[in-house]
Amino acid sequence: MSRFLSNLYSSLKEYVPGEQPQDKKYVKLNTNESPFPPSPGVIEAVTDEKIEKLCLYCDPESKLLKQKLAENYSLEPKNVFVANGSDDILNFAFMAFARENGAAFPDISYGFYPVFADLYNVNAEIIPLEDDFSIDAEKYVDCGKMVVIANPNAPTGKVLTREEIEKIIASNPGNVVLIDEAYVDFGGESVVDLVKKYDNLLVVGTFSKSRSMAGARLGFAFANEEIIKDLEKIKYSTNPYNINSLTQLMGIKALEEQEYYDKNCKIIAENREFTVAELQKIGFTVIPSKANFIFAKHKNISGERIYLKLKDKGVLVRHFTSERIKDHNRITIGTKEQMEILIEKLIEIIKEEEV
Ligand code: PMP
């Protein structure tokens, strides 16, 4: 730390992203990326001619991209916000909507929520998940704070129903209810259409997971026009050109090729069910997941040991050290071949641990 850093940030505990190793090639099941490349149109969008245009600024309004998103989700462009990954939008939302009243979110959820709360000195009400790792929606009813819920939740993969979410939205008219739908395309139920009904709902999505564009950094959000204007105000006060022109183009192309991504999501769901069944056969308990990852715990071997031994064998999964979940690992669902390698390596590890 330099002597120049503001006291405000000296004790800030920053978010720790999953490993992105550059040294060797792993079967990479640690950061919930898609194992599939972007669709053909996305790859073709980045032509030499478009790269030459990088000498110009990108469209700060992302007009075409917003139009396409509005079309695909049956809303108006005025209900759409786009940013540099959905992390950018979560950041803006904590900055804009939680400072006075605070924010409520689960103890086990996306690790960035408490970091943003800390960053903006937001009073955080951290609500423990139930013993089975589910979210009790009742605990967010009329809570007097911005509510932030990932649905499906991460790292558990568990979902709330539309009815439960609507109850939370309807009972908190004085605060924004942010539903983070990063993983919704793998089997969850979206509440995007409720944006037309409730002026306090902010639904956040991303191109990083089901749309195979994690490295391009593109997130989107839907809400009432006034909430969108607030987010734009923050964006124009920080970084108006926050989505580069190539990413904007690729996002439009991805939306034009939705069937490709729907097919991939179906494959991931099948691979997920295959992996769960195989893991159960070899002594794992797996939480039922509607996301592109599963959260699994072995009956005899610690989560950390499994993580380290898998890494040694060239398979990366995500291990969290917090007390409540340290026996689990979060495993991203990849191709069938990748999942077969995972199972093969786990069988090896179990045998090694027995001797
Ligand atoms: N929300 C959740 C629940 C996530 O797990 C992630 C990915 N780590 C994000 C948001 C952020 O995704 P991105 O910034 O790539 O859109």
XYZ file of C-alpha atoms and ligand atoms in Angstrom:
371
model
C 0.000 0.000 0.000
C 1.392 3.409 -0.850
C 1.152 6.264 1.615
C -1.195 7.998 -0.818
C -4.122 5.571 -0.652
C -7.193 7.058 0.942
C -8.029 5.738 4.401
C -11.401 4.886 2.927
C -9.812 1.979 1.068
C -6.989 0.890 3.319
C -8.978 -1.976 4.830
C -10.986 -2.854 1.703
C -10.858 -6.598 1.013
C -10.904 -6.844 -2.745
C -12.680 -9.509 -4.795
C -10.479 -12.459 -5.723
C -11.312 -13.750 -9.218
C -10.958 -17.435 -10.054
C -7.560 -18.494 -11.392
C -6.855 -17.758 -15.074
C -3.549 -19.624 -15.400
C -1.428 -18.810 -18.419
C 1.349 -21.346 -17.717
C -0.243 -24.616 -18.719
C -3.433 -25.944 -20.262
C -6.003 -27.158 -17.739
C -9.417 -28.735 -18.080
C -10.797 -25.445 -16.899
C -13.907 -25.864 -14.758
C -13.320 -23.029 -12.278
C -14.895 -19.804 -13.561
C -18.214 -20.825 -15.141
C -17.230 -19.966 -18.692
C -18.786 -21.712 -21.662
C -16.658 -24.492 -23.146
C -18.039 -23.576 -26.581
C -16.659 -20.833 -28.834
C -18.839 -17.840 -29.725
C -21.265 -18.404 -32.646
C -19.933 -18.107 -36.232
C -21.349 -14.591 -36.771
C -19.572 -13.309 -33.670
C -16.253 -14.656 -34.904
C -16.804 -13.152 -38.368
C -17.795 -9.774 -36.859
C -14.200 -8.948 -36.001
C -12.880 -8.227 -39.484
C -9.694 -6.324 -40.324
C -11.859 -3.423 -41.412
C -13.547 -3.289 -38.002
C -10.179 -3.469 -36.255
C -8.976 -0.508 -38.340
C -11.970 1.447 -37.017
C -10.578 1.147 -33.505
C -8.947 4.528 -34.140
C -12.415 6.006 -33.557
C -14.319 6.046 -30.271
C -17.106 3.530 -29.911
C -20.773 4.527 -29.732
C -21.174 5.581 -26.067
C -24.920 4.945 -26.329
C -24.513 1.407 -27.730
C -27.671 2.192 -29.671
C -27.754 -0.832 -31.999
C -26.896 -3.251 -29.243
C -29.607 -1.868 -26.979
C -32.136 -2.081 -29.801
C -31.295 -5.729 -30.376
C -31.480 -6.559 -26.671
C -34.845 -4.801 -26.401
C -36.153 -6.764 -29.402
C -34.936 -10.119 -28.079
C -36.430 -9.540 -24.632
C -39.661 -7.802 -25.755
C -38.892 -4.488 -24.058
C -38.086 -0.937 -25.254
C -34.509 0.361 -25.703
C -35.253 2.890 -22.927
C -35.492 -0.113 -20.551
C -32.019 -1.385 -21.459
C -28.601 -0.627 -19.988
C -25.319 -2.159 -21.158
C -21.878 -2.142 -19.589
C -18.433 -3.697 -19.407
C -19.512 -7.029 -17.939
C -22.302 -7.378 -15.422
C -19.773 -6.631 -12.670
C -19.822 -3.064 -13.975
C -23.593 -2.916 -13.521
C -23.480 -4.397 -10.021
C -20.864 -1.793 -9.164
C -23.070 1.038 -10.463
C -26.122 -0.333 -8.659
C -24.405 -0.445 -5.267
C -23.051 3.058 -5.920
C -26.413 4.449 -6.971
C -29.115 2.671 -4.997
C -27.806 1.358 -1.677
C -25.958 4.114 0.122
C -28.787 5.523 2.207
C -30.840 2.418 2.994
C -28.204 -0.316 2.715
C -28.342 -3.642 0.902
C -29.479 -7.160 1.794
C -28.014 -10.287 0.243
C -27.291 -13.904 1.226
C -24.176 -14.955 3.152
C -23.350 -17.490 0.446
C -23.656 -15.828 -2.949
C -21.572 -13.990 -5.504
C -18.427 -12.865 -3.678
C -18.455 -9.442 -5.275
C -21.618 -8.238 -3.472
C -19.920 -7.722 -0.092
C -16.937 -6.097 -1.820
C -19.140 -3.494 -3.510
C -20.983 -2.942 -0.238
C -17.648 -2.319 1.466
C -16.348 -0.121 -1.328
C -19.299 2.268 -0.977
C -19.616 1.974 2.782
C -23.035 0.461 2.333
C -24.692 -1.012 5.396
C -24.981 -4.696 4.454
C -27.557 -7.028 5.947
C -26.119 -10.452 5.254
C -28.870 -13.046 5.461
C -27.744 -16.663 6.008
C -28.949 -19.299 3.585
C -31.028 -22.083 5.108
C -29.291 -25.321 6.158
C -29.964 -26.855 2.730
C -28.386 -23.744 1.105
C -31.726 -22.442 -0.161
C -32.783 -18.796 0.062
C -35.859 -18.167 2.204
C -37.663 -15.460 0.198
C -39.673 -14.429 3.277
C -36.485 -13.036 4.818
C -36.297 -10.412 2.057
C -39.932 -9.343 2.234
C -40.318 -5.690 3.215
C -36.641 -5.496 4.200
C -36.143 -1.742 3.776
C -32.913 -2.080 1.774
C -31.802 -2.728 -1.758
C -32.169 -6.489 -2.241
C -29.540 -8.327 -4.288
C -30.217 -11.937 -5.224
C -28.532 -14.100 -7.828
C -31.073 -16.434 -9.404
C -29.840 -19.135 -9.866
C -27.655 -18.423 -6.877
C -23.895 -18.895 -7.085
C -22.081 -21.023 -6.026
C -25.026 -23.258 -5.072
C -26.994 -23.282 -8.368
C -30.265 -23.190 -6.404
C -33.224 -21.170 -7.668
C -36.111 -19.134 -6.351
C -39.439 -19.332 -8.201
C -40.921 -16.359 -10.051
C -43.636 -16.170 -7.404
C -41.083 -15.909 -4.597
C -39.154 -13.208 -6.440
C -42.298 -11.278 -7.288
C -43.239 -11.299 -3.613
C -39.864 -9.738 -2.746
C -40.244 -7.082 -5.456
C -43.832 -6.209 -4.545
C -43.048 -5.934 -0.827
C -40.077 -3.573 -1.293
C -41.521 -0.662 -3.301
C -39.165 1.808 -1.615
C -35.980 0.060 -2.761
C -34.424 -1.450 -5.837
C -34.629 -5.235 -6.060
C -31.701 -6.425 -8.147
C -32.040 -9.918 -9.593
C -28.743 -11.133 -10.996
C -29.640 -13.567 -13.785
C -26.073 -14.358 -14.867
C -26.943 -18.092 -14.998
C -30.642 -18.026 -15.853
C -30.290 -19.504 -19.359
C -29.215 -22.894 -18.021
C -32.575 -23.729 -16.467
C -33.783 -20.865 -14.239
C -36.912 -18.756 -14.693
C -36.329 -15.165 -15.771
C -38.289 -12.245 -14.344
C -37.319 -9.785 -17.097
C -40.964 -9.336 -18.130
C -41.800 -8.061 -14.618
C -39.865 -4.895 -15.466
C -43.083 -3.723 -17.165
C -45.002 -4.227 -13.927
C -42.618 -2.976 -11.203
C -40.611 0.246 -11.215
C -38.174 -1.038 -8.566
C -36.970 -4.149 -10.403
C -33.475 -4.259 -11.923
C -32.628 -7.483 -13.773
C -28.956 -7.971 -14.625
C -27.629 -10.346 -17.291
C -24.356 -11.162 -19.000
C -22.855 -12.425 -22.239
C -20.129 -14.159 -20.212
C -21.843 -17.462 -19.488
C -24.460 -18.841 -21.894
C -23.223 -16.599 -24.736
C -19.565 -17.640 -24.636
C -18.170 -14.097 -24.436
C -16.562 -13.863 -20.987
C -13.400 -12.332 -22.418
C -15.267 -9.674 -24.411
C -16.807 -8.150 -21.239
C -20.442 -7.410 -21.935
C -23.240 -7.147 -19.401
C -26.799 -5.844 -19.711
C -29.661 -4.839 -17.487
C -33.383 -4.235 -17.797
C -35.441 -1.890 -15.646
C -37.910 0.938 -15.566
C -36.769 3.946 -17.651
C -35.923 6.013 -14.552
C -33.596 3.372 -13.100
C -31.888 3.094 -16.492
C -31.388 6.878 -16.553
C -29.768 6.682 -13.105
C -27.356 4.006 -14.311
C -26.563 6.096 -17.399
C -25.838 9.069 -15.147
C -23.253 7.010 -13.250
C -21.793 5.627 -16.472
C -21.421 9.098 -18.011
C -19.806 10.257 -14.776
C -17.194 7.501 -14.818
C -16.479 6.014 -18.245
C -18.864 6.782 -21.145
C -16.985 4.537 -23.581
C -17.149 1.478 -21.381
C -17.967 -1.049 -24.120
C -15.473 -1.179 -26.970
C -16.772 -1.197 -30.534
C -15.780 -4.816 -31.267
C -17.630 -6.065 -28.219
C -20.716 -4.073 -29.197
C -20.656 -5.669 -32.652
C -20.093 -9.148 -31.282
C -22.974 -8.710 -28.844
C -25.344 -7.804 -31.687
C -24.246 -10.834 -33.696
C -24.652 -13.136 -30.699
C -28.226 -11.930 -30.250
C -28.917 -12.675 -33.915
C -27.750 -16.257 -33.410
C -29.685 -17.128 -30.295
C -30.490 -20.684 -31.481
C -26.790 -21.568 -31.383
C -26.626 -20.559 -27.723
C -29.930 -22.244 -26.842
C -28.531 -25.480 -28.226
C -25.352 -25.104 -26.165
C -27.377 -24.467 -23.000
C -29.267 -27.693 -23.640
C -26.006 -29.596 -23.988
C -24.682 -28.061 -20.764
C -27.878 -29.075 -18.913
C -27.472 -32.652 -20.191
C -23.801 -32.717 -19.212
C -24.753 -31.347 -15.803
C -27.186 -34.200 -15.159
C -24.585 -36.725 -16.394
C -21.941 -35.268 -14.037
C -24.268 -35.200 -11.037
C -25.167 -38.880 -11.548
C -21.507 -39.884 -11.927
C -20.425 -37.889 -8.858
C -23.164 -39.424 -6.734
C -21.898 -42.896 -7.692
C -18.472 -42.096 -6.203
C -19.566 -40.620 -2.885
C -20.354 -36.977 -3.616
C -23.369 -35.041 -2.429
C -24.406 -32.539 -5.087
C -26.845 -29.681 -4.603
C -29.535 -29.670 -7.336
C -28.396 -26.974 -9.770
C -30.068 -25.011 -12.552
C -26.826 -23.271 -13.504
C -23.747 -24.193 -15.572
C -21.972 -25.347 -12.423
C -22.568 -27.691 -9.539
C -21.581 -27.496 -5.901
C -20.308 -30.816 -4.653
C -18.909 -32.322 -1.455
C -17.279 -35.688 -0.939
C -18.180 -37.868 2.043
C -14.542 -38.551 3.058
C -12.157 -36.156 1.338
C -11.972 -32.445 2.155
C -12.875 -29.842 -0.451
C -9.401 -28.348 -0.351
C -7.696 -31.715 -0.864
C -9.899 -32.480 -3.868
C -9.237 -29.049 -5.344
C -5.447 -29.366 -4.920
C -5.233 -32.931 -6.212
C -7.422 -32.141 -9.217
C -5.230 -29.143 -9.992
C -2.189 -31.346 -9.822
C -3.840 -33.639 -12.358
C -4.649 -30.748 -14.704
C -8.294 -30.079 -13.766
C -9.171 -26.709 -12.240
C -12.279 -26.299 -10.084
C -13.171 -23.517 -7.634
C -12.639 -23.936 -3.926
C -13.816 -21.368 -1.387
C -12.242 -21.165 2.048
C -15.149 -19.699 4.013
C -16.201 -21.965 6.885
C -19.701 -22.836 5.709
C -18.688 -24.029 2.247
C -15.067 -25.124 2.585
C -15.982 -28.795 2.162
C -17.480 -28.110 -1.246
C -16.067 -27.355 -4.657
C -17.832 -25.469 -7.402
C -17.415 -27.311 -10.673
C -18.252 -25.626 -13.964
C -20.036 -27.841 -16.470
C -18.014 -28.192 -19.648
C -18.158 -30.558 -22.604
C -18.980 -34.238 -22.067
C -15.290 -35.051 -22.673
C -14.168 -32.572 -20.028
C -16.632 -33.985 -17.527
C -15.447 -37.524 -18.262
C -11.864 -36.436 -17.540
C -13.041 -34.852 -14.270
C -14.745 -38.088 -13.182
C -11.741 -40.184 -14.212
C -9.385 -37.972 -12.160
C -11.732 -38.006 -9.165
C -11.852 -41.816 -9.226
C -8.035 -41.804 -9.228
C -7.974 -39.390 -6.279
C -10.440 -41.460 -4.253
C -8.293 -44.575 -4.833
C -5.113 -42.719 -3.839
C -6.743 -41.433 -0.658
C -7.815 -44.951 0.358
C -4.250 -46.334 0.540
N -23.052 -12.349 -11.258
C -22.717 -13.579 -10.870
C -23.651 -14.319 -9.977
C -21.507 -14.163 -11.296
O -21.153 -15.381 -10.873
C -20.669 -13.422 -12.160
C -19.387 -14.037 -12.702
N -18.350 -14.193 -11.897
C -21.047 -12.140 -12.514
C -22.241 -11.631 -12.074
C -20.153 -11.249 -13.344
O -20.059 -11.651 -14.646
P -19.504 -10.709 -15.800
O -18.918 -9.487 -15.167
O -18.521 -11.530 -16.537
O -20.709 -10.354 -16.633
